[in-house]
Amino acid sequence: MAGRPQRIDREIQKAVFIPKGQWLVGGTVSYSEHEENNLNFLVLKDVEALGYRFKVSPYVGYFFKNNIAAGARFSYNRTYLDMDNFDLNLGEDFNISLNNLYYLEHKYEVSGFIRTYMPVGRSKIFGLFNEARVTYGYSSGKNSTGSGVEYDGTYQKAHNLQIGIAPGLTAFVTDWASVEVSFGVMGFNIKWQDQTTNQIETGSRQVSSGNFKFDLFSLNIGMSFYL
């Protein structure tokens, strides 16, 4: 009778990348802006718009074990869009024209996380990490269309709960500072939304979703400091 195959000791836990007792402090900042003047794209015609998106996310953690840290993350996200004109052309019998579209949203999030590091080979400079998060978010915003007697405005509030993971890469540029690149969060998300339109009509929405794929367009770049 053949014996059981011998288990290989890969020494993954033996390689210390970040020692126990250190503090982790860092954050990410992103900003994007767009402006369209008389833009035509496929079925979209005569688009006149201006908008931007700003996000800042500081975090702090403590390494209670070699290569493993626990901490908290906070984030603020502001999204703004002012669209003077928007034409949707789907043929001679179906054309939609909208003007004076406005959208503004503020979003706040707080997360608790566990982050695990692993060096690339025997390197003390390059490493991989994976961050498991539980996040609660609150957002408020308003959107409107038209003007004067044709004005239509909606105010909305939303809560969301997210459980997921965010893998990434880190590279030390000094003994105590590193540059990090992380992907978007993969996991489960539940969102509750309440709306009030023209201070009269009310509505609500609940969305549950799951995402387990890498999105190369959702990269975050930030700095971390180890104290």
PDB file of C-alpha atoms in Angstrom:
ATOM      1  CA  MET A   1       0.000   0.000   0.000  1.00  0.00           C
ATOM      2  CA  ALA A   2       1.460   3.310  -1.072  1.00  0.00           C
ATOM      3  CA  GLY A   3       2.053   5.825   1.657  1.00  0.00           C
ATOM      4  CA  ARG A   4       0.636   9.305   1.721  1.00  0.00           C
ATOM      5  CA  PRO A   5       2.626  11.867  -0.288  1.00  0.00           C
ATOM      6  CA  GLN A   6       4.930  14.033   1.781  1.00  0.00           C
ATOM      7  CA  ARG A   7       3.668  17.556   2.326  1.00  0.00           C
ATOM      8  CA  ILE A   8       6.048  20.231   1.051  1.00  0.00           C
ATOM      9  CA  ASP A   9       6.946  22.978   3.504  1.00  0.00           C
ATOM     10  CA  ARG A  10       6.641  26.096   1.364  1.00  0.00           C
ATOM     11  CA  GLU A  11       7.792  28.377   4.223  1.00  0.00           C
ATOM     12  CA  ILE A  12       5.104  30.943   3.360  1.00  0.00           C
ATOM     13  CA  GLN A  13       4.416  31.742   7.001  1.00  0.00           C
ATOM     14  CA  LYS A  14       8.116  31.732   7.922  1.00  0.00           C
ATOM     15  CA  ALA A  15       9.027  34.647   5.636  1.00  0.00           C
ATOM     16  CA  VAL A  16       8.494  37.853   7.633  1.00  0.00           C
ATOM     17  CA  PHE A  17       7.601  40.761   5.365  1.00  0.00           C
ATOM     18  CA  ILE A  18       6.117  43.113   8.004  1.00  0.00           C
ATOM     19  CA  PRO A  19       6.994  42.260  11.633  1.00  0.00           C
ATOM     20  CA  LYS A  20       4.573  42.188  14.520  1.00  0.00           C
ATOM     21  CA  GLY A  21       4.179  45.459  16.474  1.00  0.00           C
ATOM     22  CA  GLN A  22       4.326  47.957  13.605  1.00  0.00           C
ATOM     23  CA  TRP A  23       1.660  50.530  12.759  1.00  0.00           C
ATOM     24  CA  LEU A  24       0.296  50.970   9.244  1.00  0.00           C
ATOM     25  CA  VAL A  25      -0.841  54.440   8.123  1.00  0.00           C
ATOM     26  CA  GLY A  26      -1.749  55.429   4.584  1.00  0.00           C
ATOM     27  CA  GLY A  27      -4.389  56.430   2.096  1.00  0.00           C
ATOM     28  CA  THR A  28      -5.468  56.765  -1.508  1.00  0.00           C
ATOM     29  CA  VAL A  29      -6.652  59.840  -3.406  1.00  0.00           C
ATOM     30  CA  SER A  30      -8.246  59.925  -6.850  1.00  0.00           C
ATOM     31  CA  TYR A  31      -9.698  62.688  -9.008  1.00  0.00           C
ATOM     32  CA  SER A  32     -11.163  62.652 -12.511  1.00  0.00           C
ATOM     33  CA  GLU A  33     -12.780  65.434 -14.520  1.00  0.00           C
ATOM     34  CA  HIS A  34     -14.561  65.506 -17.869  1.00  0.00           C
ATOM     35  CA  GLU A  35     -15.983  68.181 -20.151  1.00  0.00           C
ATOM     36  CA  GLU A  36     -18.012  67.638 -23.331  1.00  0.00           C
ATOM     37  CA  ASN A  37     -18.735  70.335 -25.916  1.00  0.00           C
ATOM     38  CA  ASN A  38     -21.127  69.452 -28.742  1.00  0.00           C
ATOM     39  CA  LEU A  39     -20.043  65.801 -28.489  1.00  0.00           C
ATOM     40  CA  ASN A  40     -21.487  63.173 -30.825  1.00  0.00           C
ATOM     41  CA  PHE A  41     -20.962  59.501 -29.993  1.00  0.00           C
ATOM     42  CA  LEU A  42     -23.009  56.738 -31.626  1.00  0.00           C
ATOM     43  CA  VAL A  43     -26.655  57.467 -30.704  1.00  0.00           C
ATOM     44  CA  LEU A  44     -25.704  60.335 -28.381  1.00  0.00           C
ATOM     45  CA  LYS A  45     -25.878  63.739 -30.039  1.00  0.00           C
ATOM     46  CA  ASP A  46     -24.990  67.313 -29.061  1.00  0.00           C
ATOM     47  CA  VAL A  47     -23.811  66.455 -25.555  1.00  0.00           C
ATOM     48  CA  GLU A  48     -22.875  69.492 -23.443  1.00  0.00           C
ATOM     49  CA  ALA A  49     -21.661  68.493 -19.975  1.00  0.00           C
ATOM     50  CA  LEU A  50     -19.182  69.118 -17.177  1.00  0.00           C
ATOM     51  CA  GLY A  51     -18.436  66.829 -14.247  1.00  0.00           C
ATOM     52  CA  TYR A  52     -15.878  65.431 -11.850  1.00  0.00           C
ATOM     53  CA  ARG A  53     -15.344  62.733  -9.244  1.00  0.00           C
ATOM     54  CA  PHE A  54     -13.167  63.030  -6.141  1.00  0.00           C
ATOM     55  CA  LYS A  55     -12.346  60.332  -3.586  1.00  0.00           C
ATOM     56  CA  VAL A  56     -10.054  60.245  -0.548  1.00  0.00           C
ATOM     57  CA  SER A  57      -9.586  57.198   1.676  1.00  0.00           C
ATOM     58  CA  PRO A  58      -7.200  57.262   4.688  1.00  0.00           C
ATOM     59  CA  TYR A  59      -6.614  54.160   6.826  1.00  0.00           C
ATOM     60  CA  VAL A  60      -4.741  52.985   9.912  1.00  0.00           C
ATOM     61  CA  GLY A  61      -3.834  49.497  11.136  1.00  0.00           C
ATOM     62  CA  TYR A  62      -1.720  47.567  13.613  1.00  0.00           C
ATOM     63  CA  PHE A  63       0.279  44.363  13.001  1.00  0.00           C
ATOM     64  CA  PHE A  64      -0.848  42.055  15.801  1.00  0.00           C
ATOM     65  CA  LYS A  65       1.041  39.188  14.111  1.00  0.00           C
ATOM     66  CA  ASN A  66       3.843  38.914  11.569  1.00  0.00           C
ATOM     67  CA  ASN A  67       2.458  39.864   8.127  1.00  0.00           C
ATOM     68  CA  ILE A  68      -1.104  40.354   9.461  1.00  0.00           C
ATOM     69  CA  ALA A  69      -2.659  43.715  10.390  1.00  0.00           C
ATOM     70  CA  ALA A  70      -6.094  44.782  11.617  1.00  0.00           C
ATOM     71  CA  GLY A  71      -7.407  48.298  11.188  1.00  0.00           C
ATOM     72  CA  ALA A  72     -10.006  50.774  10.010  1.00  0.00           C
ATOM     73  CA  ARG A  73     -10.539  52.704   6.795  1.00  0.00           C
ATOM     74  CA  PHE A  74     -12.561  55.854   6.132  1.00  0.00           C
ATOM     75  CA  SER A  75     -13.517  57.315   2.760  1.00  0.00           C
ATOM     76  CA  TYR A  76     -15.297  60.287   1.248  1.00  0.00           C
ATOM     77  CA  ASN A  77     -16.531  60.360  -2.344  1.00  0.00           C
ATOM     78  CA  ARG A  78     -18.043  63.351  -4.168  1.00  0.00           C
ATOM     79  CA  THR A  79     -19.609  63.014  -7.630  1.00  0.00           C
ATOM     80  CA  TYR A  80     -20.839  66.001  -9.665  1.00  0.00           C
ATOM     81  CA  LEU A  81     -22.434  66.271 -13.127  1.00  0.00           C
ATOM     82  CA  ASP A  82     -23.952  69.303 -14.866  1.00  0.00           C
ATOM     83  CA  MET A  83     -25.345  68.463 -18.316  1.00  0.00           C
ATOM     84  CA  ASP A  84     -26.800  71.341 -20.344  1.00  0.00           C
ATOM     85  CA  ASN A  85     -27.990  69.217 -23.241  1.00  0.00           C
ATOM     86  CA  PHE A  86     -28.395  65.534 -24.114  1.00  0.00           C
ATOM     87  CA  ASP A  87     -29.991  64.080 -27.265  1.00  0.00           C
ATOM     88  CA  LEU A  88     -30.650  60.376 -27.755  1.00  0.00           C
ATOM     89  CA  ASN A  89     -31.263  59.494 -31.400  1.00  0.00           C
ATOM     90  CA  LEU A  90     -32.534  55.956 -32.084  1.00  0.00           C
ATOM     91  CA  GLY A  91     -34.109  56.666 -35.467  1.00  0.00           C
ATOM     92  CA  GLU A  92     -36.610  58.972 -37.101  1.00  0.00           C
ATOM     93  CA  ASP A  93     -39.470  57.837 -34.883  1.00  0.00           C
ATOM     94  CA  PHE A  94     -37.640  57.770 -31.545  1.00  0.00           C
ATOM     95  CA  ASN A  95     -35.685  60.796 -30.355  1.00  0.00           C
ATOM     96  CA  ILE A  96     -35.245  62.008 -26.779  1.00  0.00           C
ATOM     97  CA  SER A  97     -33.934  65.441 -25.888  1.00  0.00           C
ATOM     98  CA  LEU A  98     -33.151  66.485 -22.312  1.00  0.00           C
ATOM     99  CA  ASN A  99     -31.622  69.658 -20.905  1.00  0.00           C
ATOM    100  CA  ASN A 100     -30.424  71.071 -17.599  1.00  0.00           C
ATOM    101  CA  LEU A 101     -29.571  67.741 -15.990  1.00  0.00           C
ATOM    102  CA  TYR A 102     -27.885  68.081 -12.612  1.00  0.00           C
ATOM    103  CA  TYR A 103     -26.498  65.448 -10.234  1.00  0.00           C
ATOM    104  CA  LEU A 104     -24.555  65.760  -6.974  1.00  0.00           C
ATOM    105  CA  GLU A 105     -23.757  63.025  -4.432  1.00  0.00           C
ATOM    106  CA  HIS A 106     -21.748  62.825  -1.205  1.00  0.00           C
ATOM    107  CA  LYS A 107     -20.803  59.383   0.070  1.00  0.00           C
ATOM    108  CA  TYR A 108     -19.166  58.416   3.382  1.00  0.00           C
ATOM    109  CA  GLU A 109     -17.855  54.957   4.260  1.00  0.00           C
ATOM    110  CA  VAL A 110     -16.213  53.286   7.251  1.00  0.00           C
ATOM    111  CA  SER A 111     -14.572  49.851   7.099  1.00  0.00           C
ATOM    112  CA  GLY A 112     -12.950  47.349   9.393  1.00  0.00           C
ATOM    113  CA  PHE A 113     -10.275  45.224   7.744  1.00  0.00           C
ATOM    114  CA  ILE A 114      -7.788  42.395   8.146  1.00  0.00           C
ATOM    115  CA  ARG A 115      -4.786  42.648   5.788  1.00  0.00           C
ATOM    116  CA  THR A 116      -2.385  39.767   5.095  1.00  0.00           C
ATOM    117  CA  TYR A 117       1.001  40.266   3.389  1.00  0.00           C
ATOM    118  CA  MET A 118       3.202  37.811   1.517  1.00  0.00           C
ATOM    119  CA  PRO A 119       6.629  38.646   0.031  1.00  0.00           C
ATOM    120  CA  VAL A 120       7.439  37.894  -3.596  1.00  0.00           C
ATOM    121  CA  GLY A 121      10.015  35.124  -3.188  1.00  0.00           C
ATOM    122  CA  ARG A 122      12.642  36.221  -0.663  1.00  0.00           C
ATOM    123  CA  SER A 123      12.225  39.901  -1.511  1.00  0.00           C
ATOM    124  CA  LYS A 124      11.964  42.468   1.286  1.00  0.00           C
ATOM    125  CA  ILE A 125      10.842  45.148  -1.183  1.00  0.00           C
ATOM    126  CA  PHE A 126       8.047  43.646  -3.290  1.00  0.00           C
ATOM    127  CA  GLY A 127       5.046  41.904  -1.803  1.00  0.00           C
ATOM    128  CA  LEU A 128       1.440  40.876  -2.301  1.00  0.00           C
ATOM    129  CA  PHE A 129      -1.412  41.591   0.090  1.00  0.00           C
ATOM    130  CA  ASN A 130      -5.068  40.779   0.449  1.00  0.00           C
ATOM    131  CA  GLU A 131      -7.474  42.914   2.461  1.00  0.00           C
ATOM    132  CA  ALA A 132     -10.751  41.475   3.791  1.00  0.00           C
ATOM    133  CA  ARG A 133     -13.256  44.249   4.568  1.00  0.00           C
ATOM    134  CA  VAL A 134     -16.633  44.844   6.135  1.00  0.00           C
ATOM    135  CA  THR A 135     -17.910  48.271   5.041  1.00  0.00           C
ATOM    136  CA  TYR A 136     -20.877  50.454   5.948  1.00  0.00           C
ATOM    137  CA  GLY A 137     -21.677  53.430   3.736  1.00  0.00           C
ATOM    138  CA  TYR A 138     -24.083  56.363   3.784  1.00  0.00           C
ATOM    139  CA  SER A 139     -24.753  58.699   0.884  1.00  0.00           C
ATOM    140  CA  SER A 140     -27.000  61.642   0.132  1.00  0.00           C
ATOM    141  CA  GLY A 141     -27.549  63.431  -3.130  1.00  0.00           C
ATOM    142  CA  LYS A 142     -29.899  65.184  -5.473  1.00  0.00           C
ATOM    143  CA  ASN A 143     -30.655  65.163  -9.170  1.00  0.00           C
ATOM    144  CA  SER A 144     -32.845  67.379 -11.296  1.00  0.00           C
ATOM    145  CA  THR A 145     -33.938  68.013 -14.874  1.00  0.00           C
ATOM    146  CA  GLY A 146     -35.462  70.996 -16.641  1.00  0.00           C
ATOM    147  CA  SER A 147     -36.018  74.499 -15.295  1.00  0.00           C
ATOM    148  CA  GLY A 148     -38.869  76.841 -14.405  1.00  0.00           C
ATOM    149  CA  VAL A 149     -42.291  75.213 -14.542  1.00  0.00           C
ATOM    150  CA  GLU A 150     -40.678  72.079 -16.043  1.00  0.00           C
ATOM    151  CA  TYR A 151     -38.256  71.620 -13.148  1.00  0.00           C
ATOM    152  CA  ASP A 152     -38.232  68.141 -11.615  1.00  0.00           C
ATOM    153  CA  GLY A 153     -35.987  67.433  -8.620  1.00  0.00           C
ATOM    154  CA  THR A 154     -35.282  64.348  -6.502  1.00  0.00           C
ATOM    155  CA  TYR A 155     -33.443  64.064  -3.196  1.00  0.00           C
ATOM    156  CA  GLN A 156     -32.161  60.654  -2.147  1.00  0.00           C
ATOM    157  CA  LYS A 157     -30.475  58.935   0.798  1.00  0.00           C
ATOM    158  CA  ALA A 158     -28.883  55.506   0.720  1.00  0.00           C
ATOM    159  CA  HIS A 159     -27.256  52.974   3.062  1.00  0.00           C
ATOM    160  CA  ASN A 160     -25.091  50.096   1.927  1.00  0.00           C
ATOM    161  CA  LEU A 161     -23.337  47.127   3.532  1.00  0.00           C
ATOM    162  CA  GLN A 162     -20.444  45.405   1.788  1.00  0.00           C
ATOM    163  CA  ILE A 163     -18.405  42.303   2.610  1.00  0.00           C
ATOM    164  CA  GLY A 164     -15.480  41.652   0.322  1.00  0.00           C
ATOM    165  CA  ILE A 165     -11.775  41.367  -0.425  1.00  0.00           C
ATOM    166  CA  ALA A 166      -9.333  43.730  -2.158  1.00  0.00           C
ATOM    167  CA  PRO A 167      -6.028  42.206  -3.379  1.00  0.00           C
ATOM    168  CA  GLY A 168      -3.029  44.331  -4.278  1.00  0.00           C
ATOM    169  CA  LEU A 169       0.719  44.829  -4.730  1.00  0.00           C
ATOM    170  CA  THR A 170       3.160  46.814  -2.603  1.00  0.00           C
ATOM    171  CA  ALA A 171       6.692  48.064  -3.262  1.00  0.00           C
ATOM    172  CA  PHE A 172       8.893  49.711  -0.617  1.00  0.00           C
ATOM    173  CA  VAL A 173      10.586  52.926  -1.757  1.00  0.00           C
ATOM    174  CA  THR A 174      12.232  53.512   1.652  1.00  0.00           C
ATOM    175  CA  ASP A 175      12.594  51.414   4.819  1.00  0.00           C
ATOM    176  CA  TRP A 176       9.322  52.844   6.148  1.00  0.00           C
ATOM    177  CA  ALA A 177       7.251  53.843   3.083  1.00  0.00           C
ATOM    178  CA  SER A 178       5.727  51.900   0.205  1.00  0.00           C
ATOM    179  CA  VAL A 179       3.662  52.490  -2.922  1.00  0.00           C
ATOM    180  CA  GLU A 180       0.550  50.332  -3.192  1.00  0.00           C
ATOM    181  CA  VAL A 181      -1.647  49.325  -6.114  1.00  0.00           C
ATOM    182  CA  SER A 182      -4.933  47.636  -5.269  1.00  0.00           C
ATOM    183  CA  PHE A 183      -7.889  46.376  -7.280  1.00  0.00           C
ATOM    184  CA  GLY A 184     -11.554  47.107  -6.679  1.00  0.00           C
ATOM    185  CA  VAL A 185     -13.394  45.243  -3.933  1.00  0.00           C
ATOM    186  CA  MET A 186     -14.782  41.823  -4.820  1.00  0.00           C
ATOM    187  CA  GLY A 187     -17.643  40.471  -2.714  1.00  0.00           C
ATOM    188  CA  PHE A 188     -21.274  41.031  -1.738  1.00  0.00           C
ATOM    189  CA  ASN A 189     -23.090  44.359  -1.496  1.00  0.00           C
ATOM    190  CA  ILE A 190     -26.574  45.305  -0.250  1.00  0.00           C
ATOM    191  CA  LYS A 191     -27.952  48.825  -0.801  1.00  0.00           C
ATOM    192  CA  TRP A 192     -31.136  50.508   0.489  1.00  0.00           C
ATOM    193  CA  GLN A 193     -32.232  53.751  -1.154  1.00  0.00           C
ATOM    194  CA  ASP A 194     -35.057  56.217  -0.358  1.00  0.00           C
ATOM    195  CA  GLN A 195     -36.141  59.088  -2.611  1.00  0.00           C
ATOM    196  CA  THR A 196     -38.351  62.154  -2.407  1.00  0.00           C
ATOM    197  CA  THR A 197     -39.340  63.868  -5.670  1.00  0.00           C
ATOM    198  CA  ASN A 198     -40.553  67.490  -5.724  1.00  0.00           C
ATOM    199  CA  GLN A 199     -41.067  67.193  -1.943  1.00  0.00           C
ATOM    200  CA  ILE A 200     -44.229  65.163  -2.624  1.00  0.00           C
ATOM    201  CA  GLU A 201     -43.640  61.747  -4.159  1.00  0.00           C
ATOM    202  CA  THR A 202     -41.599  59.071  -2.383  1.00  0.00           C
ATOM    203  CA  GLY A 203     -39.926  55.936  -3.617  1.00  0.00           C
ATOM    204  CA  SER A 204     -37.522  53.241  -2.444  1.00  0.00           C
ATOM    205  CA  ARG A 205     -35.175  50.666  -3.895  1.00  0.00           C
ATOM    206  CA  GLN A 206     -33.152  47.719  -2.600  1.00  0.00           C
ATOM    207  CA  VAL A 207     -30.319  46.124  -4.567  1.00  0.00           C
ATOM    208  CA  SER A 208     -28.261  43.022  -3.738  1.00  0.00           C
ATOM    209  CA  SER A 209     -25.234  42.148  -5.851  1.00  0.00           C
ATOM    210  CA  GLY A 210     -22.121  40.015  -5.966  1.00  0.00           C
ATOM    211  CA  ASN A 211     -18.884  40.715  -7.818  1.00  0.00           C
ATOM    212  CA  PHE A 212     -15.996  38.252  -8.068  1.00  0.00           C
ATOM    213  CA  LYS A 213     -13.990  39.494 -11.046  1.00  0.00           C
ATOM    214  CA  PHE A 214     -10.928  41.700 -11.478  1.00  0.00           C
ATOM    215  CA  ASP A 215     -11.595  45.126 -12.968  1.00  0.00           C
ATOM    216  CA  LEU A 216      -8.397  46.597 -14.405  1.00  0.00           C
ATOM    217  CA  PHE A 217     -10.139  49.984 -14.693  1.00  0.00           C
ATOM    218  CA  SER A 218     -10.716  50.219 -10.936  1.00  0.00           C
ATOM    219  CA  LEU A 219      -7.078  50.378  -9.828  1.00  0.00           C
ATOM    220  CA  ASN A 220      -6.252  52.457  -6.746  1.00  0.00           C
ATOM    221  CA  ILE A 221      -2.774  53.870  -6.142  1.00  0.00           C
ATOM    222  CA  GLY A 222      -1.700  55.081  -2.719  1.00  0.00           C
ATOM    223  CA  MET A 223       1.090  55.404  -0.156  1.00  0.00           C
ATOM    224  CA  SER A 224       1.511  53.466   3.086  1.00  0.00           C
ATOM    225  CA  PHE A 225       3.823  54.252   5.998  1.00  0.00           C
ATOM    226  CA  TYR A 226       5.066  51.721   8.562  1.00  0.00           C
ATOM    227  CA  LEU A 227       5.833  53.164  11.977  1.00  0.00           C
TER     228      LEU A 227
END
